[in-house]
PDB file of C-alpha atoms and ligand atoms in Angstrom:
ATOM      1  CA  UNK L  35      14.454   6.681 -48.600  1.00 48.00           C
ATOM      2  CA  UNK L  36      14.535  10.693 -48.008  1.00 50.00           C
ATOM      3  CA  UNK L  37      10.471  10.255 -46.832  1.00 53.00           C
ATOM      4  CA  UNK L  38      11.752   7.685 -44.194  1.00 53.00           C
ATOM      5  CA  UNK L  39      14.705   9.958 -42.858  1.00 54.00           C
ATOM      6  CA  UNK L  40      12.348  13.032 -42.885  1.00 58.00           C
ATOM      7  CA  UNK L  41       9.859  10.416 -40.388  1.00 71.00           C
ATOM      8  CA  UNK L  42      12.925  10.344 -37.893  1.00 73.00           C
ATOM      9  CA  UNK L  43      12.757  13.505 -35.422  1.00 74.00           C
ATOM     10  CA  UNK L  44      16.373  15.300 -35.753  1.00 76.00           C
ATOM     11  CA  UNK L  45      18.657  15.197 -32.310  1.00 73.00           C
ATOM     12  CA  UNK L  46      17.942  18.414 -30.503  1.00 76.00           C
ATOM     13  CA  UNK L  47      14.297  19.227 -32.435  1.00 88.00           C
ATOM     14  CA  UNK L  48      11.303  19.423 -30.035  1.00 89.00           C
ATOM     15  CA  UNK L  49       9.805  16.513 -31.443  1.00 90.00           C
ATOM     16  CA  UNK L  50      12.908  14.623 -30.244  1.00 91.00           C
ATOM     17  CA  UNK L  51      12.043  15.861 -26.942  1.00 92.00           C
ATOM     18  CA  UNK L  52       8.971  15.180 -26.631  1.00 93.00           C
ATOM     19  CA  UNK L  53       9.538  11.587 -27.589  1.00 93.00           C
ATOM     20  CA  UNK L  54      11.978  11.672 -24.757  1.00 92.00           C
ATOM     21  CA  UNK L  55       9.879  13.184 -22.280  1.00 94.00           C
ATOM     22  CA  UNK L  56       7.017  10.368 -22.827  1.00 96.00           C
ATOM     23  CA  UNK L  57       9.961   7.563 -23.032  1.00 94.00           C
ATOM     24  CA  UNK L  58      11.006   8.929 -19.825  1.00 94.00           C
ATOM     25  CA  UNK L  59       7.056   9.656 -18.177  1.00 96.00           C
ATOM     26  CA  UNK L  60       6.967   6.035 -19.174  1.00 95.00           C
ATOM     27  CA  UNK L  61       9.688   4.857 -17.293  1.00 95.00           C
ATOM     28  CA  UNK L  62       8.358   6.101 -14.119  1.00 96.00           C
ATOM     29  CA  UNK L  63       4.874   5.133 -14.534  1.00 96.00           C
ATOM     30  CA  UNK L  64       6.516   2.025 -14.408  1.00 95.00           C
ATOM     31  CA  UNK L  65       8.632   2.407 -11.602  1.00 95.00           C
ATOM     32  CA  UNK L  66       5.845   3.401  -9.769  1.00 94.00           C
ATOM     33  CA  UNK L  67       3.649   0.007 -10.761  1.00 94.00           C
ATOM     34  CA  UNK L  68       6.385  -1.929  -9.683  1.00 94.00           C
ATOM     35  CA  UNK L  69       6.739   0.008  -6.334  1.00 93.00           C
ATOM     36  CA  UNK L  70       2.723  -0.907  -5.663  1.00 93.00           C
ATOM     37  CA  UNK L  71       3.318  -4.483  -6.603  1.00 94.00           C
ATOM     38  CA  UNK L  72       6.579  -4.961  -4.590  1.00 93.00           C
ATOM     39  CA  UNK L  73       4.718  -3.079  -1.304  1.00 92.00           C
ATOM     40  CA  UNK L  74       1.257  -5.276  -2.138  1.00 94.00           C
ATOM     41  CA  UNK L  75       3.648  -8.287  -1.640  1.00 93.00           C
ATOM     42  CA  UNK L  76       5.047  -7.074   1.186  1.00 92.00           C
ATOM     43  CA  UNK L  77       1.682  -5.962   2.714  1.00 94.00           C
ATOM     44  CA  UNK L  78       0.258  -9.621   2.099  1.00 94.00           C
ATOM     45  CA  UNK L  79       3.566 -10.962   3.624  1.00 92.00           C
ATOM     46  CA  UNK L  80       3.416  -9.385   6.509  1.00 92.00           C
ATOM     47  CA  UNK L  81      -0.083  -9.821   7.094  1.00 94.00           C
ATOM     48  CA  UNK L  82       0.041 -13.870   6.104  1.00 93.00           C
ATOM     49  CA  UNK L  83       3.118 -14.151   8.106  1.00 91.00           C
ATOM     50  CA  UNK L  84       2.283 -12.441  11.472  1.00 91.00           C
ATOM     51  CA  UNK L  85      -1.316 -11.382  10.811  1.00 92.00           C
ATOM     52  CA  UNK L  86       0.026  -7.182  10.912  1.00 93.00           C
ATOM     53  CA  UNK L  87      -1.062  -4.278   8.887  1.00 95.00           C
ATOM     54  CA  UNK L  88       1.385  -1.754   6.957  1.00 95.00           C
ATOM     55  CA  UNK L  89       0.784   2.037   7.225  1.00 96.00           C
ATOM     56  CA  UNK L  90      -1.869   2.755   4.509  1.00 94.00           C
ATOM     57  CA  UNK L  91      -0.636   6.200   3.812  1.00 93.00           C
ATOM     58  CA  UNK L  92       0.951   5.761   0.547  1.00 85.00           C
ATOM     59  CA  UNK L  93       5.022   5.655   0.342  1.00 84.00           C
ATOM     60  CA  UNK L  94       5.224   4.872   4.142  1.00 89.00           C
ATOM     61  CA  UNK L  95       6.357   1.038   5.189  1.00 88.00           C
ATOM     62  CA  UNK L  96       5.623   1.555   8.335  1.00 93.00           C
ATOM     63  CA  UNK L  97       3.337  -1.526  10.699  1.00 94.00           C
ATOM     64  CA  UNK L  98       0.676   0.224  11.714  1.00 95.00           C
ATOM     65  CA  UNK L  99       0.259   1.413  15.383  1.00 94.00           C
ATOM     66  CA  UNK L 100      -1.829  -1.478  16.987  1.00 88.00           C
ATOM     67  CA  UNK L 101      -2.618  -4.829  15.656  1.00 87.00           C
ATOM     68  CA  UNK L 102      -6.314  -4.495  15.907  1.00 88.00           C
ATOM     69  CA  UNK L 103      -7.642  -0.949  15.509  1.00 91.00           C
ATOM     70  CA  UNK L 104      -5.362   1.214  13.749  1.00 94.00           C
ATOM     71  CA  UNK L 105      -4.819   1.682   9.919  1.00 96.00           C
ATOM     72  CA  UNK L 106      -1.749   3.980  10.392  1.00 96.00           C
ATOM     73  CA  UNK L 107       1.799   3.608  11.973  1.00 96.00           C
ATOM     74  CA  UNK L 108       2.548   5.508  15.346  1.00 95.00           C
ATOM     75  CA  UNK L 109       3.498   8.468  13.365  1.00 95.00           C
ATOM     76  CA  UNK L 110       1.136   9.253  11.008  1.00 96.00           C
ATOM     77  CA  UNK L 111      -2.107   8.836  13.591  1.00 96.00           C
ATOM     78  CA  UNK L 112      -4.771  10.907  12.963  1.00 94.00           C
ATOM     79  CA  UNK L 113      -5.529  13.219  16.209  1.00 93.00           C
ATOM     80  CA  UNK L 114      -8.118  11.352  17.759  1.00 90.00           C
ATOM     81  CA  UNK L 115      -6.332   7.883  16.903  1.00 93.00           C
ATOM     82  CA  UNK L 116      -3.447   9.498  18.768  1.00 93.00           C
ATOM     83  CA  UNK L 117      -5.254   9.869  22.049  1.00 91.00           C
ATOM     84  CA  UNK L 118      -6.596   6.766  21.643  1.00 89.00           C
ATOM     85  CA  UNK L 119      -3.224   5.266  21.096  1.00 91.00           C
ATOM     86  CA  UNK L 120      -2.501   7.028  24.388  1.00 90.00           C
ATOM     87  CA  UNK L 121      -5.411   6.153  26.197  1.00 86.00           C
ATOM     88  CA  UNK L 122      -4.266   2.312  25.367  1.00 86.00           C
ATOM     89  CA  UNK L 123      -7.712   1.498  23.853  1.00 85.00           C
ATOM     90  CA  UNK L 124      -6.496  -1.331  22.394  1.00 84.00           C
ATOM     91  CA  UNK L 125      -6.987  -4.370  23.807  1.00 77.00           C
ATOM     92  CA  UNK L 126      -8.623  -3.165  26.607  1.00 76.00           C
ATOM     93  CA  UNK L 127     -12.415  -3.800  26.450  1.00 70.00           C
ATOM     94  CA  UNK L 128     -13.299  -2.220  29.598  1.00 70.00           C
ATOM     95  CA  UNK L 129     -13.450   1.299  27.748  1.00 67.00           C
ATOM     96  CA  UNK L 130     -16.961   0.049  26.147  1.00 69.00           C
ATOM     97  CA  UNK L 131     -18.846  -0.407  29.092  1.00 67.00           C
ATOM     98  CA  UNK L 132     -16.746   1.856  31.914  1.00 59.00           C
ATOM     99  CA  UNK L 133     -17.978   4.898  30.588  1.00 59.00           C
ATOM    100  CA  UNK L 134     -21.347   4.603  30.543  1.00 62.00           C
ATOM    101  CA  UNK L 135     -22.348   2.041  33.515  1.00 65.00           C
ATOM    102  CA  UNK L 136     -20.360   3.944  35.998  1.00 68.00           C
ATOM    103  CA  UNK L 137     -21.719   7.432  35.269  1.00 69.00           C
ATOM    104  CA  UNK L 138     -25.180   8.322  37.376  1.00 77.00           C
ATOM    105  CA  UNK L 139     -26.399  11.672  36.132  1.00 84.00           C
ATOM    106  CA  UNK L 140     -28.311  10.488  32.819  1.00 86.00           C
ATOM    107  CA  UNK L 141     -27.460  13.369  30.810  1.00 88.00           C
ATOM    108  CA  UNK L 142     -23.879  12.450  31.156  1.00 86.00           C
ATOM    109  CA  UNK L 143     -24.241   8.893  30.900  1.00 85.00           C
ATOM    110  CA  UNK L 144     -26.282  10.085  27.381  1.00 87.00           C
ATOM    111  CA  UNK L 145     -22.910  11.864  26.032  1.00 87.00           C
ATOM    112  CA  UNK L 146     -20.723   9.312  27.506  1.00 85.00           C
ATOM    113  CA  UNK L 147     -23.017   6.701  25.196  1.00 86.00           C
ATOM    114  CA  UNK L 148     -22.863   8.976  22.031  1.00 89.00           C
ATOM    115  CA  UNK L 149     -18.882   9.272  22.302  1.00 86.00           C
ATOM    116  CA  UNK L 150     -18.415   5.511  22.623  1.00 86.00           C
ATOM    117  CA  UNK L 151     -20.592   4.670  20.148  1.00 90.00           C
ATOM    118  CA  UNK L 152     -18.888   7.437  17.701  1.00 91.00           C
ATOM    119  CA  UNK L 153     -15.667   5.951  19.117  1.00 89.00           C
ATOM    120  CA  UNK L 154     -17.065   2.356  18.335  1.00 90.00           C
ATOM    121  CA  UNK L 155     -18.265   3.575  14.547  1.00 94.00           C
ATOM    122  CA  UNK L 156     -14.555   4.859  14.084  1.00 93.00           C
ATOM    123  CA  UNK L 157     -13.255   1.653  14.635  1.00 91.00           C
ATOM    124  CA  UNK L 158     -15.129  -0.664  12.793  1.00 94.00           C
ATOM    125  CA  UNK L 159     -14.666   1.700   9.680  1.00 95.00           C
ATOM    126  CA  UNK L 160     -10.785   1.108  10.382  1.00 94.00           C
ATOM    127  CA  UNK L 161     -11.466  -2.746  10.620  1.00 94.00           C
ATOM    128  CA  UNK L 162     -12.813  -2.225   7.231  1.00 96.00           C
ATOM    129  CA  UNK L 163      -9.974  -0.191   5.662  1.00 96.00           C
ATOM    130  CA  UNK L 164      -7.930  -2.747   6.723  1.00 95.00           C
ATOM    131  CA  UNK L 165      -9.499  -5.022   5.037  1.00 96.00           C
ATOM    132  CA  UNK L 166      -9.746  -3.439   1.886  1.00 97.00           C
ATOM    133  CA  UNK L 167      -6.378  -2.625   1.776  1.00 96.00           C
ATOM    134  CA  UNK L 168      -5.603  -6.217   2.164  1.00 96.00           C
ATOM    135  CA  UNK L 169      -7.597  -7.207  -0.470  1.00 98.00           C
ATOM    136  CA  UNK L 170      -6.381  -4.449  -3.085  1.00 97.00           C
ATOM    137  CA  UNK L 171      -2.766  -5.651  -2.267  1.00 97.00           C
ATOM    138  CA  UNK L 172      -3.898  -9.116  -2.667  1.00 98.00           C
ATOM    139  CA  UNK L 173      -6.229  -8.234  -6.807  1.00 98.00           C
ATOM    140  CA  UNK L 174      -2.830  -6.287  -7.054  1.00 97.00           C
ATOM    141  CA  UNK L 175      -0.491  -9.189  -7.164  1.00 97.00           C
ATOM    142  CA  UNK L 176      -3.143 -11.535  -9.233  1.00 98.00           C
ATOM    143  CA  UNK L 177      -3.436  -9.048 -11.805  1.00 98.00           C
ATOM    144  CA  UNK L 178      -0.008  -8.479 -12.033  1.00 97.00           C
ATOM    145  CA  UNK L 179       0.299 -12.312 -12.340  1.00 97.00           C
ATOM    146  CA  UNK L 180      -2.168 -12.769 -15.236  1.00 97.00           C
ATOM    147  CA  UNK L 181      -1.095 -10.060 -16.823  1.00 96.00           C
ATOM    148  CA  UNK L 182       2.810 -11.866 -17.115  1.00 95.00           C
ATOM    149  CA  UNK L 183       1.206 -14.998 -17.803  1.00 97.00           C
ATOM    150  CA  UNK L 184      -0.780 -13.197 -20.946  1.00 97.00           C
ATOM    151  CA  UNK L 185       2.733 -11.458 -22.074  1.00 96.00           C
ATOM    152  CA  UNK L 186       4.000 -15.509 -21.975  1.00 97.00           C
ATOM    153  CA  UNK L 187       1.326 -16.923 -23.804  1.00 97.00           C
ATOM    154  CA  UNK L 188       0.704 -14.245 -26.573  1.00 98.00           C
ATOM    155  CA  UNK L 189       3.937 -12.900 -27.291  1.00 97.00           C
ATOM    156  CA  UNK L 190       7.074 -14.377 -29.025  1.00 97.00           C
ATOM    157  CA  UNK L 191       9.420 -16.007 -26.200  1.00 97.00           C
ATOM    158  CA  UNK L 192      12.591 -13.578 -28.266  1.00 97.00           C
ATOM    159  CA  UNK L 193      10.747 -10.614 -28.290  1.00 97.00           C
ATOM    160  CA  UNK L 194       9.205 -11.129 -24.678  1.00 97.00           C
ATOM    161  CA  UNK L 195      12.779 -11.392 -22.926  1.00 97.00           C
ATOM    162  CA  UNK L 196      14.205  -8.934 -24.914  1.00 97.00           C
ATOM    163  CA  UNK L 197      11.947  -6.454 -23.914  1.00 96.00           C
ATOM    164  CA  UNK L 198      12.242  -7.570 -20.318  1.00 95.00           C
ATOM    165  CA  UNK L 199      16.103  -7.596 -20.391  1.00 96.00           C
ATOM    166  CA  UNK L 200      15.792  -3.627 -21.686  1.00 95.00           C
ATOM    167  CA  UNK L 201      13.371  -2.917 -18.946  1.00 94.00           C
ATOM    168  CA  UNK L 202      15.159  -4.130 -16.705  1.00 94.00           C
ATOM    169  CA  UNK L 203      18.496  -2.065 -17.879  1.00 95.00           C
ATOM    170  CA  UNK L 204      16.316   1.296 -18.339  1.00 93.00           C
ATOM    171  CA  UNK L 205      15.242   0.692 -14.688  1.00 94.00           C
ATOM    172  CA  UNK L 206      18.487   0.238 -13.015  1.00 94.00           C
ATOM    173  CA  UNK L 207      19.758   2.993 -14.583  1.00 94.00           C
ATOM    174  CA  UNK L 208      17.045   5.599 -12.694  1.00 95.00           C
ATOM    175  CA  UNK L 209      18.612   3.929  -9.427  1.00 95.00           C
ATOM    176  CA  UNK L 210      15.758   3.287  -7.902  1.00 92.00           C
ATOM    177  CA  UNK L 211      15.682   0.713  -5.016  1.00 88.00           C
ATOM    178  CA  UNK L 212      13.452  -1.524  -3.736  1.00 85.00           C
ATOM    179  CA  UNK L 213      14.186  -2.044   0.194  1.00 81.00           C
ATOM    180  CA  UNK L 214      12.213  -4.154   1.722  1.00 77.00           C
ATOM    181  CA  UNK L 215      12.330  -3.917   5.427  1.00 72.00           C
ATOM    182  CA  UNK L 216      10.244  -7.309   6.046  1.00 75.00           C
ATOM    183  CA  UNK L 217      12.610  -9.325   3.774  1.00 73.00           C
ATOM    184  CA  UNK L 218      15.690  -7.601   5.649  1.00 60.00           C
ATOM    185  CA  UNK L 219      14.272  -8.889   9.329  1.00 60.00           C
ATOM    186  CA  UNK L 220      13.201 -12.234   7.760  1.00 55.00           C
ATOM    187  CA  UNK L 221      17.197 -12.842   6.312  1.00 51.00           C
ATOM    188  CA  UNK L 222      18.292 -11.793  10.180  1.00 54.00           C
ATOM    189  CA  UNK L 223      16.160 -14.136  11.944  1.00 51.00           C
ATOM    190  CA  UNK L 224      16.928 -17.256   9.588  1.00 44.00           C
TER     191      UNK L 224
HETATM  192 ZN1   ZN W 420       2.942   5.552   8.301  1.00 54.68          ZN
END
């Protein structure tokens, strides 16, 4: 009986702490899982439900600035996606061709070439961030899934909600929120 008290870390001793300290790092690895899953959903949501993108810099909620060529909101634009936010690129075609078929000198008409087809290279790597994001949100959520299907099938049904139950308490009680700004304009337009 004294071996097993000794095996207990005494209140206040580093080892105590340290225990604590991992409890805790634990906590918000999981806050921050459930933050990715919860902005996955809403990324697939909003993409499913009015074919838009979300920001991809991480933390921001943000639609991104276009529908068709931008990856980031109006705010976080990267300098040359800012002029071409400004230069209303999108959805204007005429950009492609303008350039270069109006422009006589051939040594001009060369550059102009070079900058749309840099301009041109830009975009479709966007397209493709885009997409990858998408699908990441989308392996996201299936994991996620199978992984709480697993936790149903292999562990005791007591044991299983139990744990959930303390999660869940442990959770709350770091105040964190999940605000969904999707959900909040879907509730306002029903
Ligand atoms: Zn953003």
């Amino acid at each position: 009986m004294t071996s097993e008290m000794q095996s207990i870390p005494a209140t206040g001793s580093a080892e105590l702490q340290k225990l604590l300290i991992l409890a805790d790092e634990e906590i918000a690895r999981q806050i921050i899982n459930r933050q990715h899953l919860y902005w996955a959903k809403a990324r697939v949501r909003l993409f499913e439900r009015k074919e838009l993108h979300m920001c991809r810099r991480s933390g921001c909620r943000n639609q991104v600035a276009g529908k068709n060529i931008f990856t980031l909101c109006e705010s976080h634009l990267r300098g040359w996606e800012r002029d071409w936010f400004q230069e209303q690129i999108e959805g204007n075609t005429n950009w492609m061709k303008s350039e270069c078929s109006e422009e006589s000198d051939p040594v001009v008409r060369q550059v102009n070439i070079i900058r749309r087809d840099r301009t041109l290279e830009l975009v479709r790597q966007n397209v493709q961030l885009k997409e990858r994001l998408l699908s990441e949100a989308y392996k996201l959520i299936e994991d996620h899934d199978s992984k709480g299907y697993e936790r149903y099938v292999f562990l005791p049904n007591t044991f299983r909600l139990d744990l959930n139950q303390r999660w869940e308490m442990l959770i709350a009680a770091t105040g964190v929120q999940f605000v969904d700004p999707y959900d909040e304009e879907e509730e306002s337009q029903s």
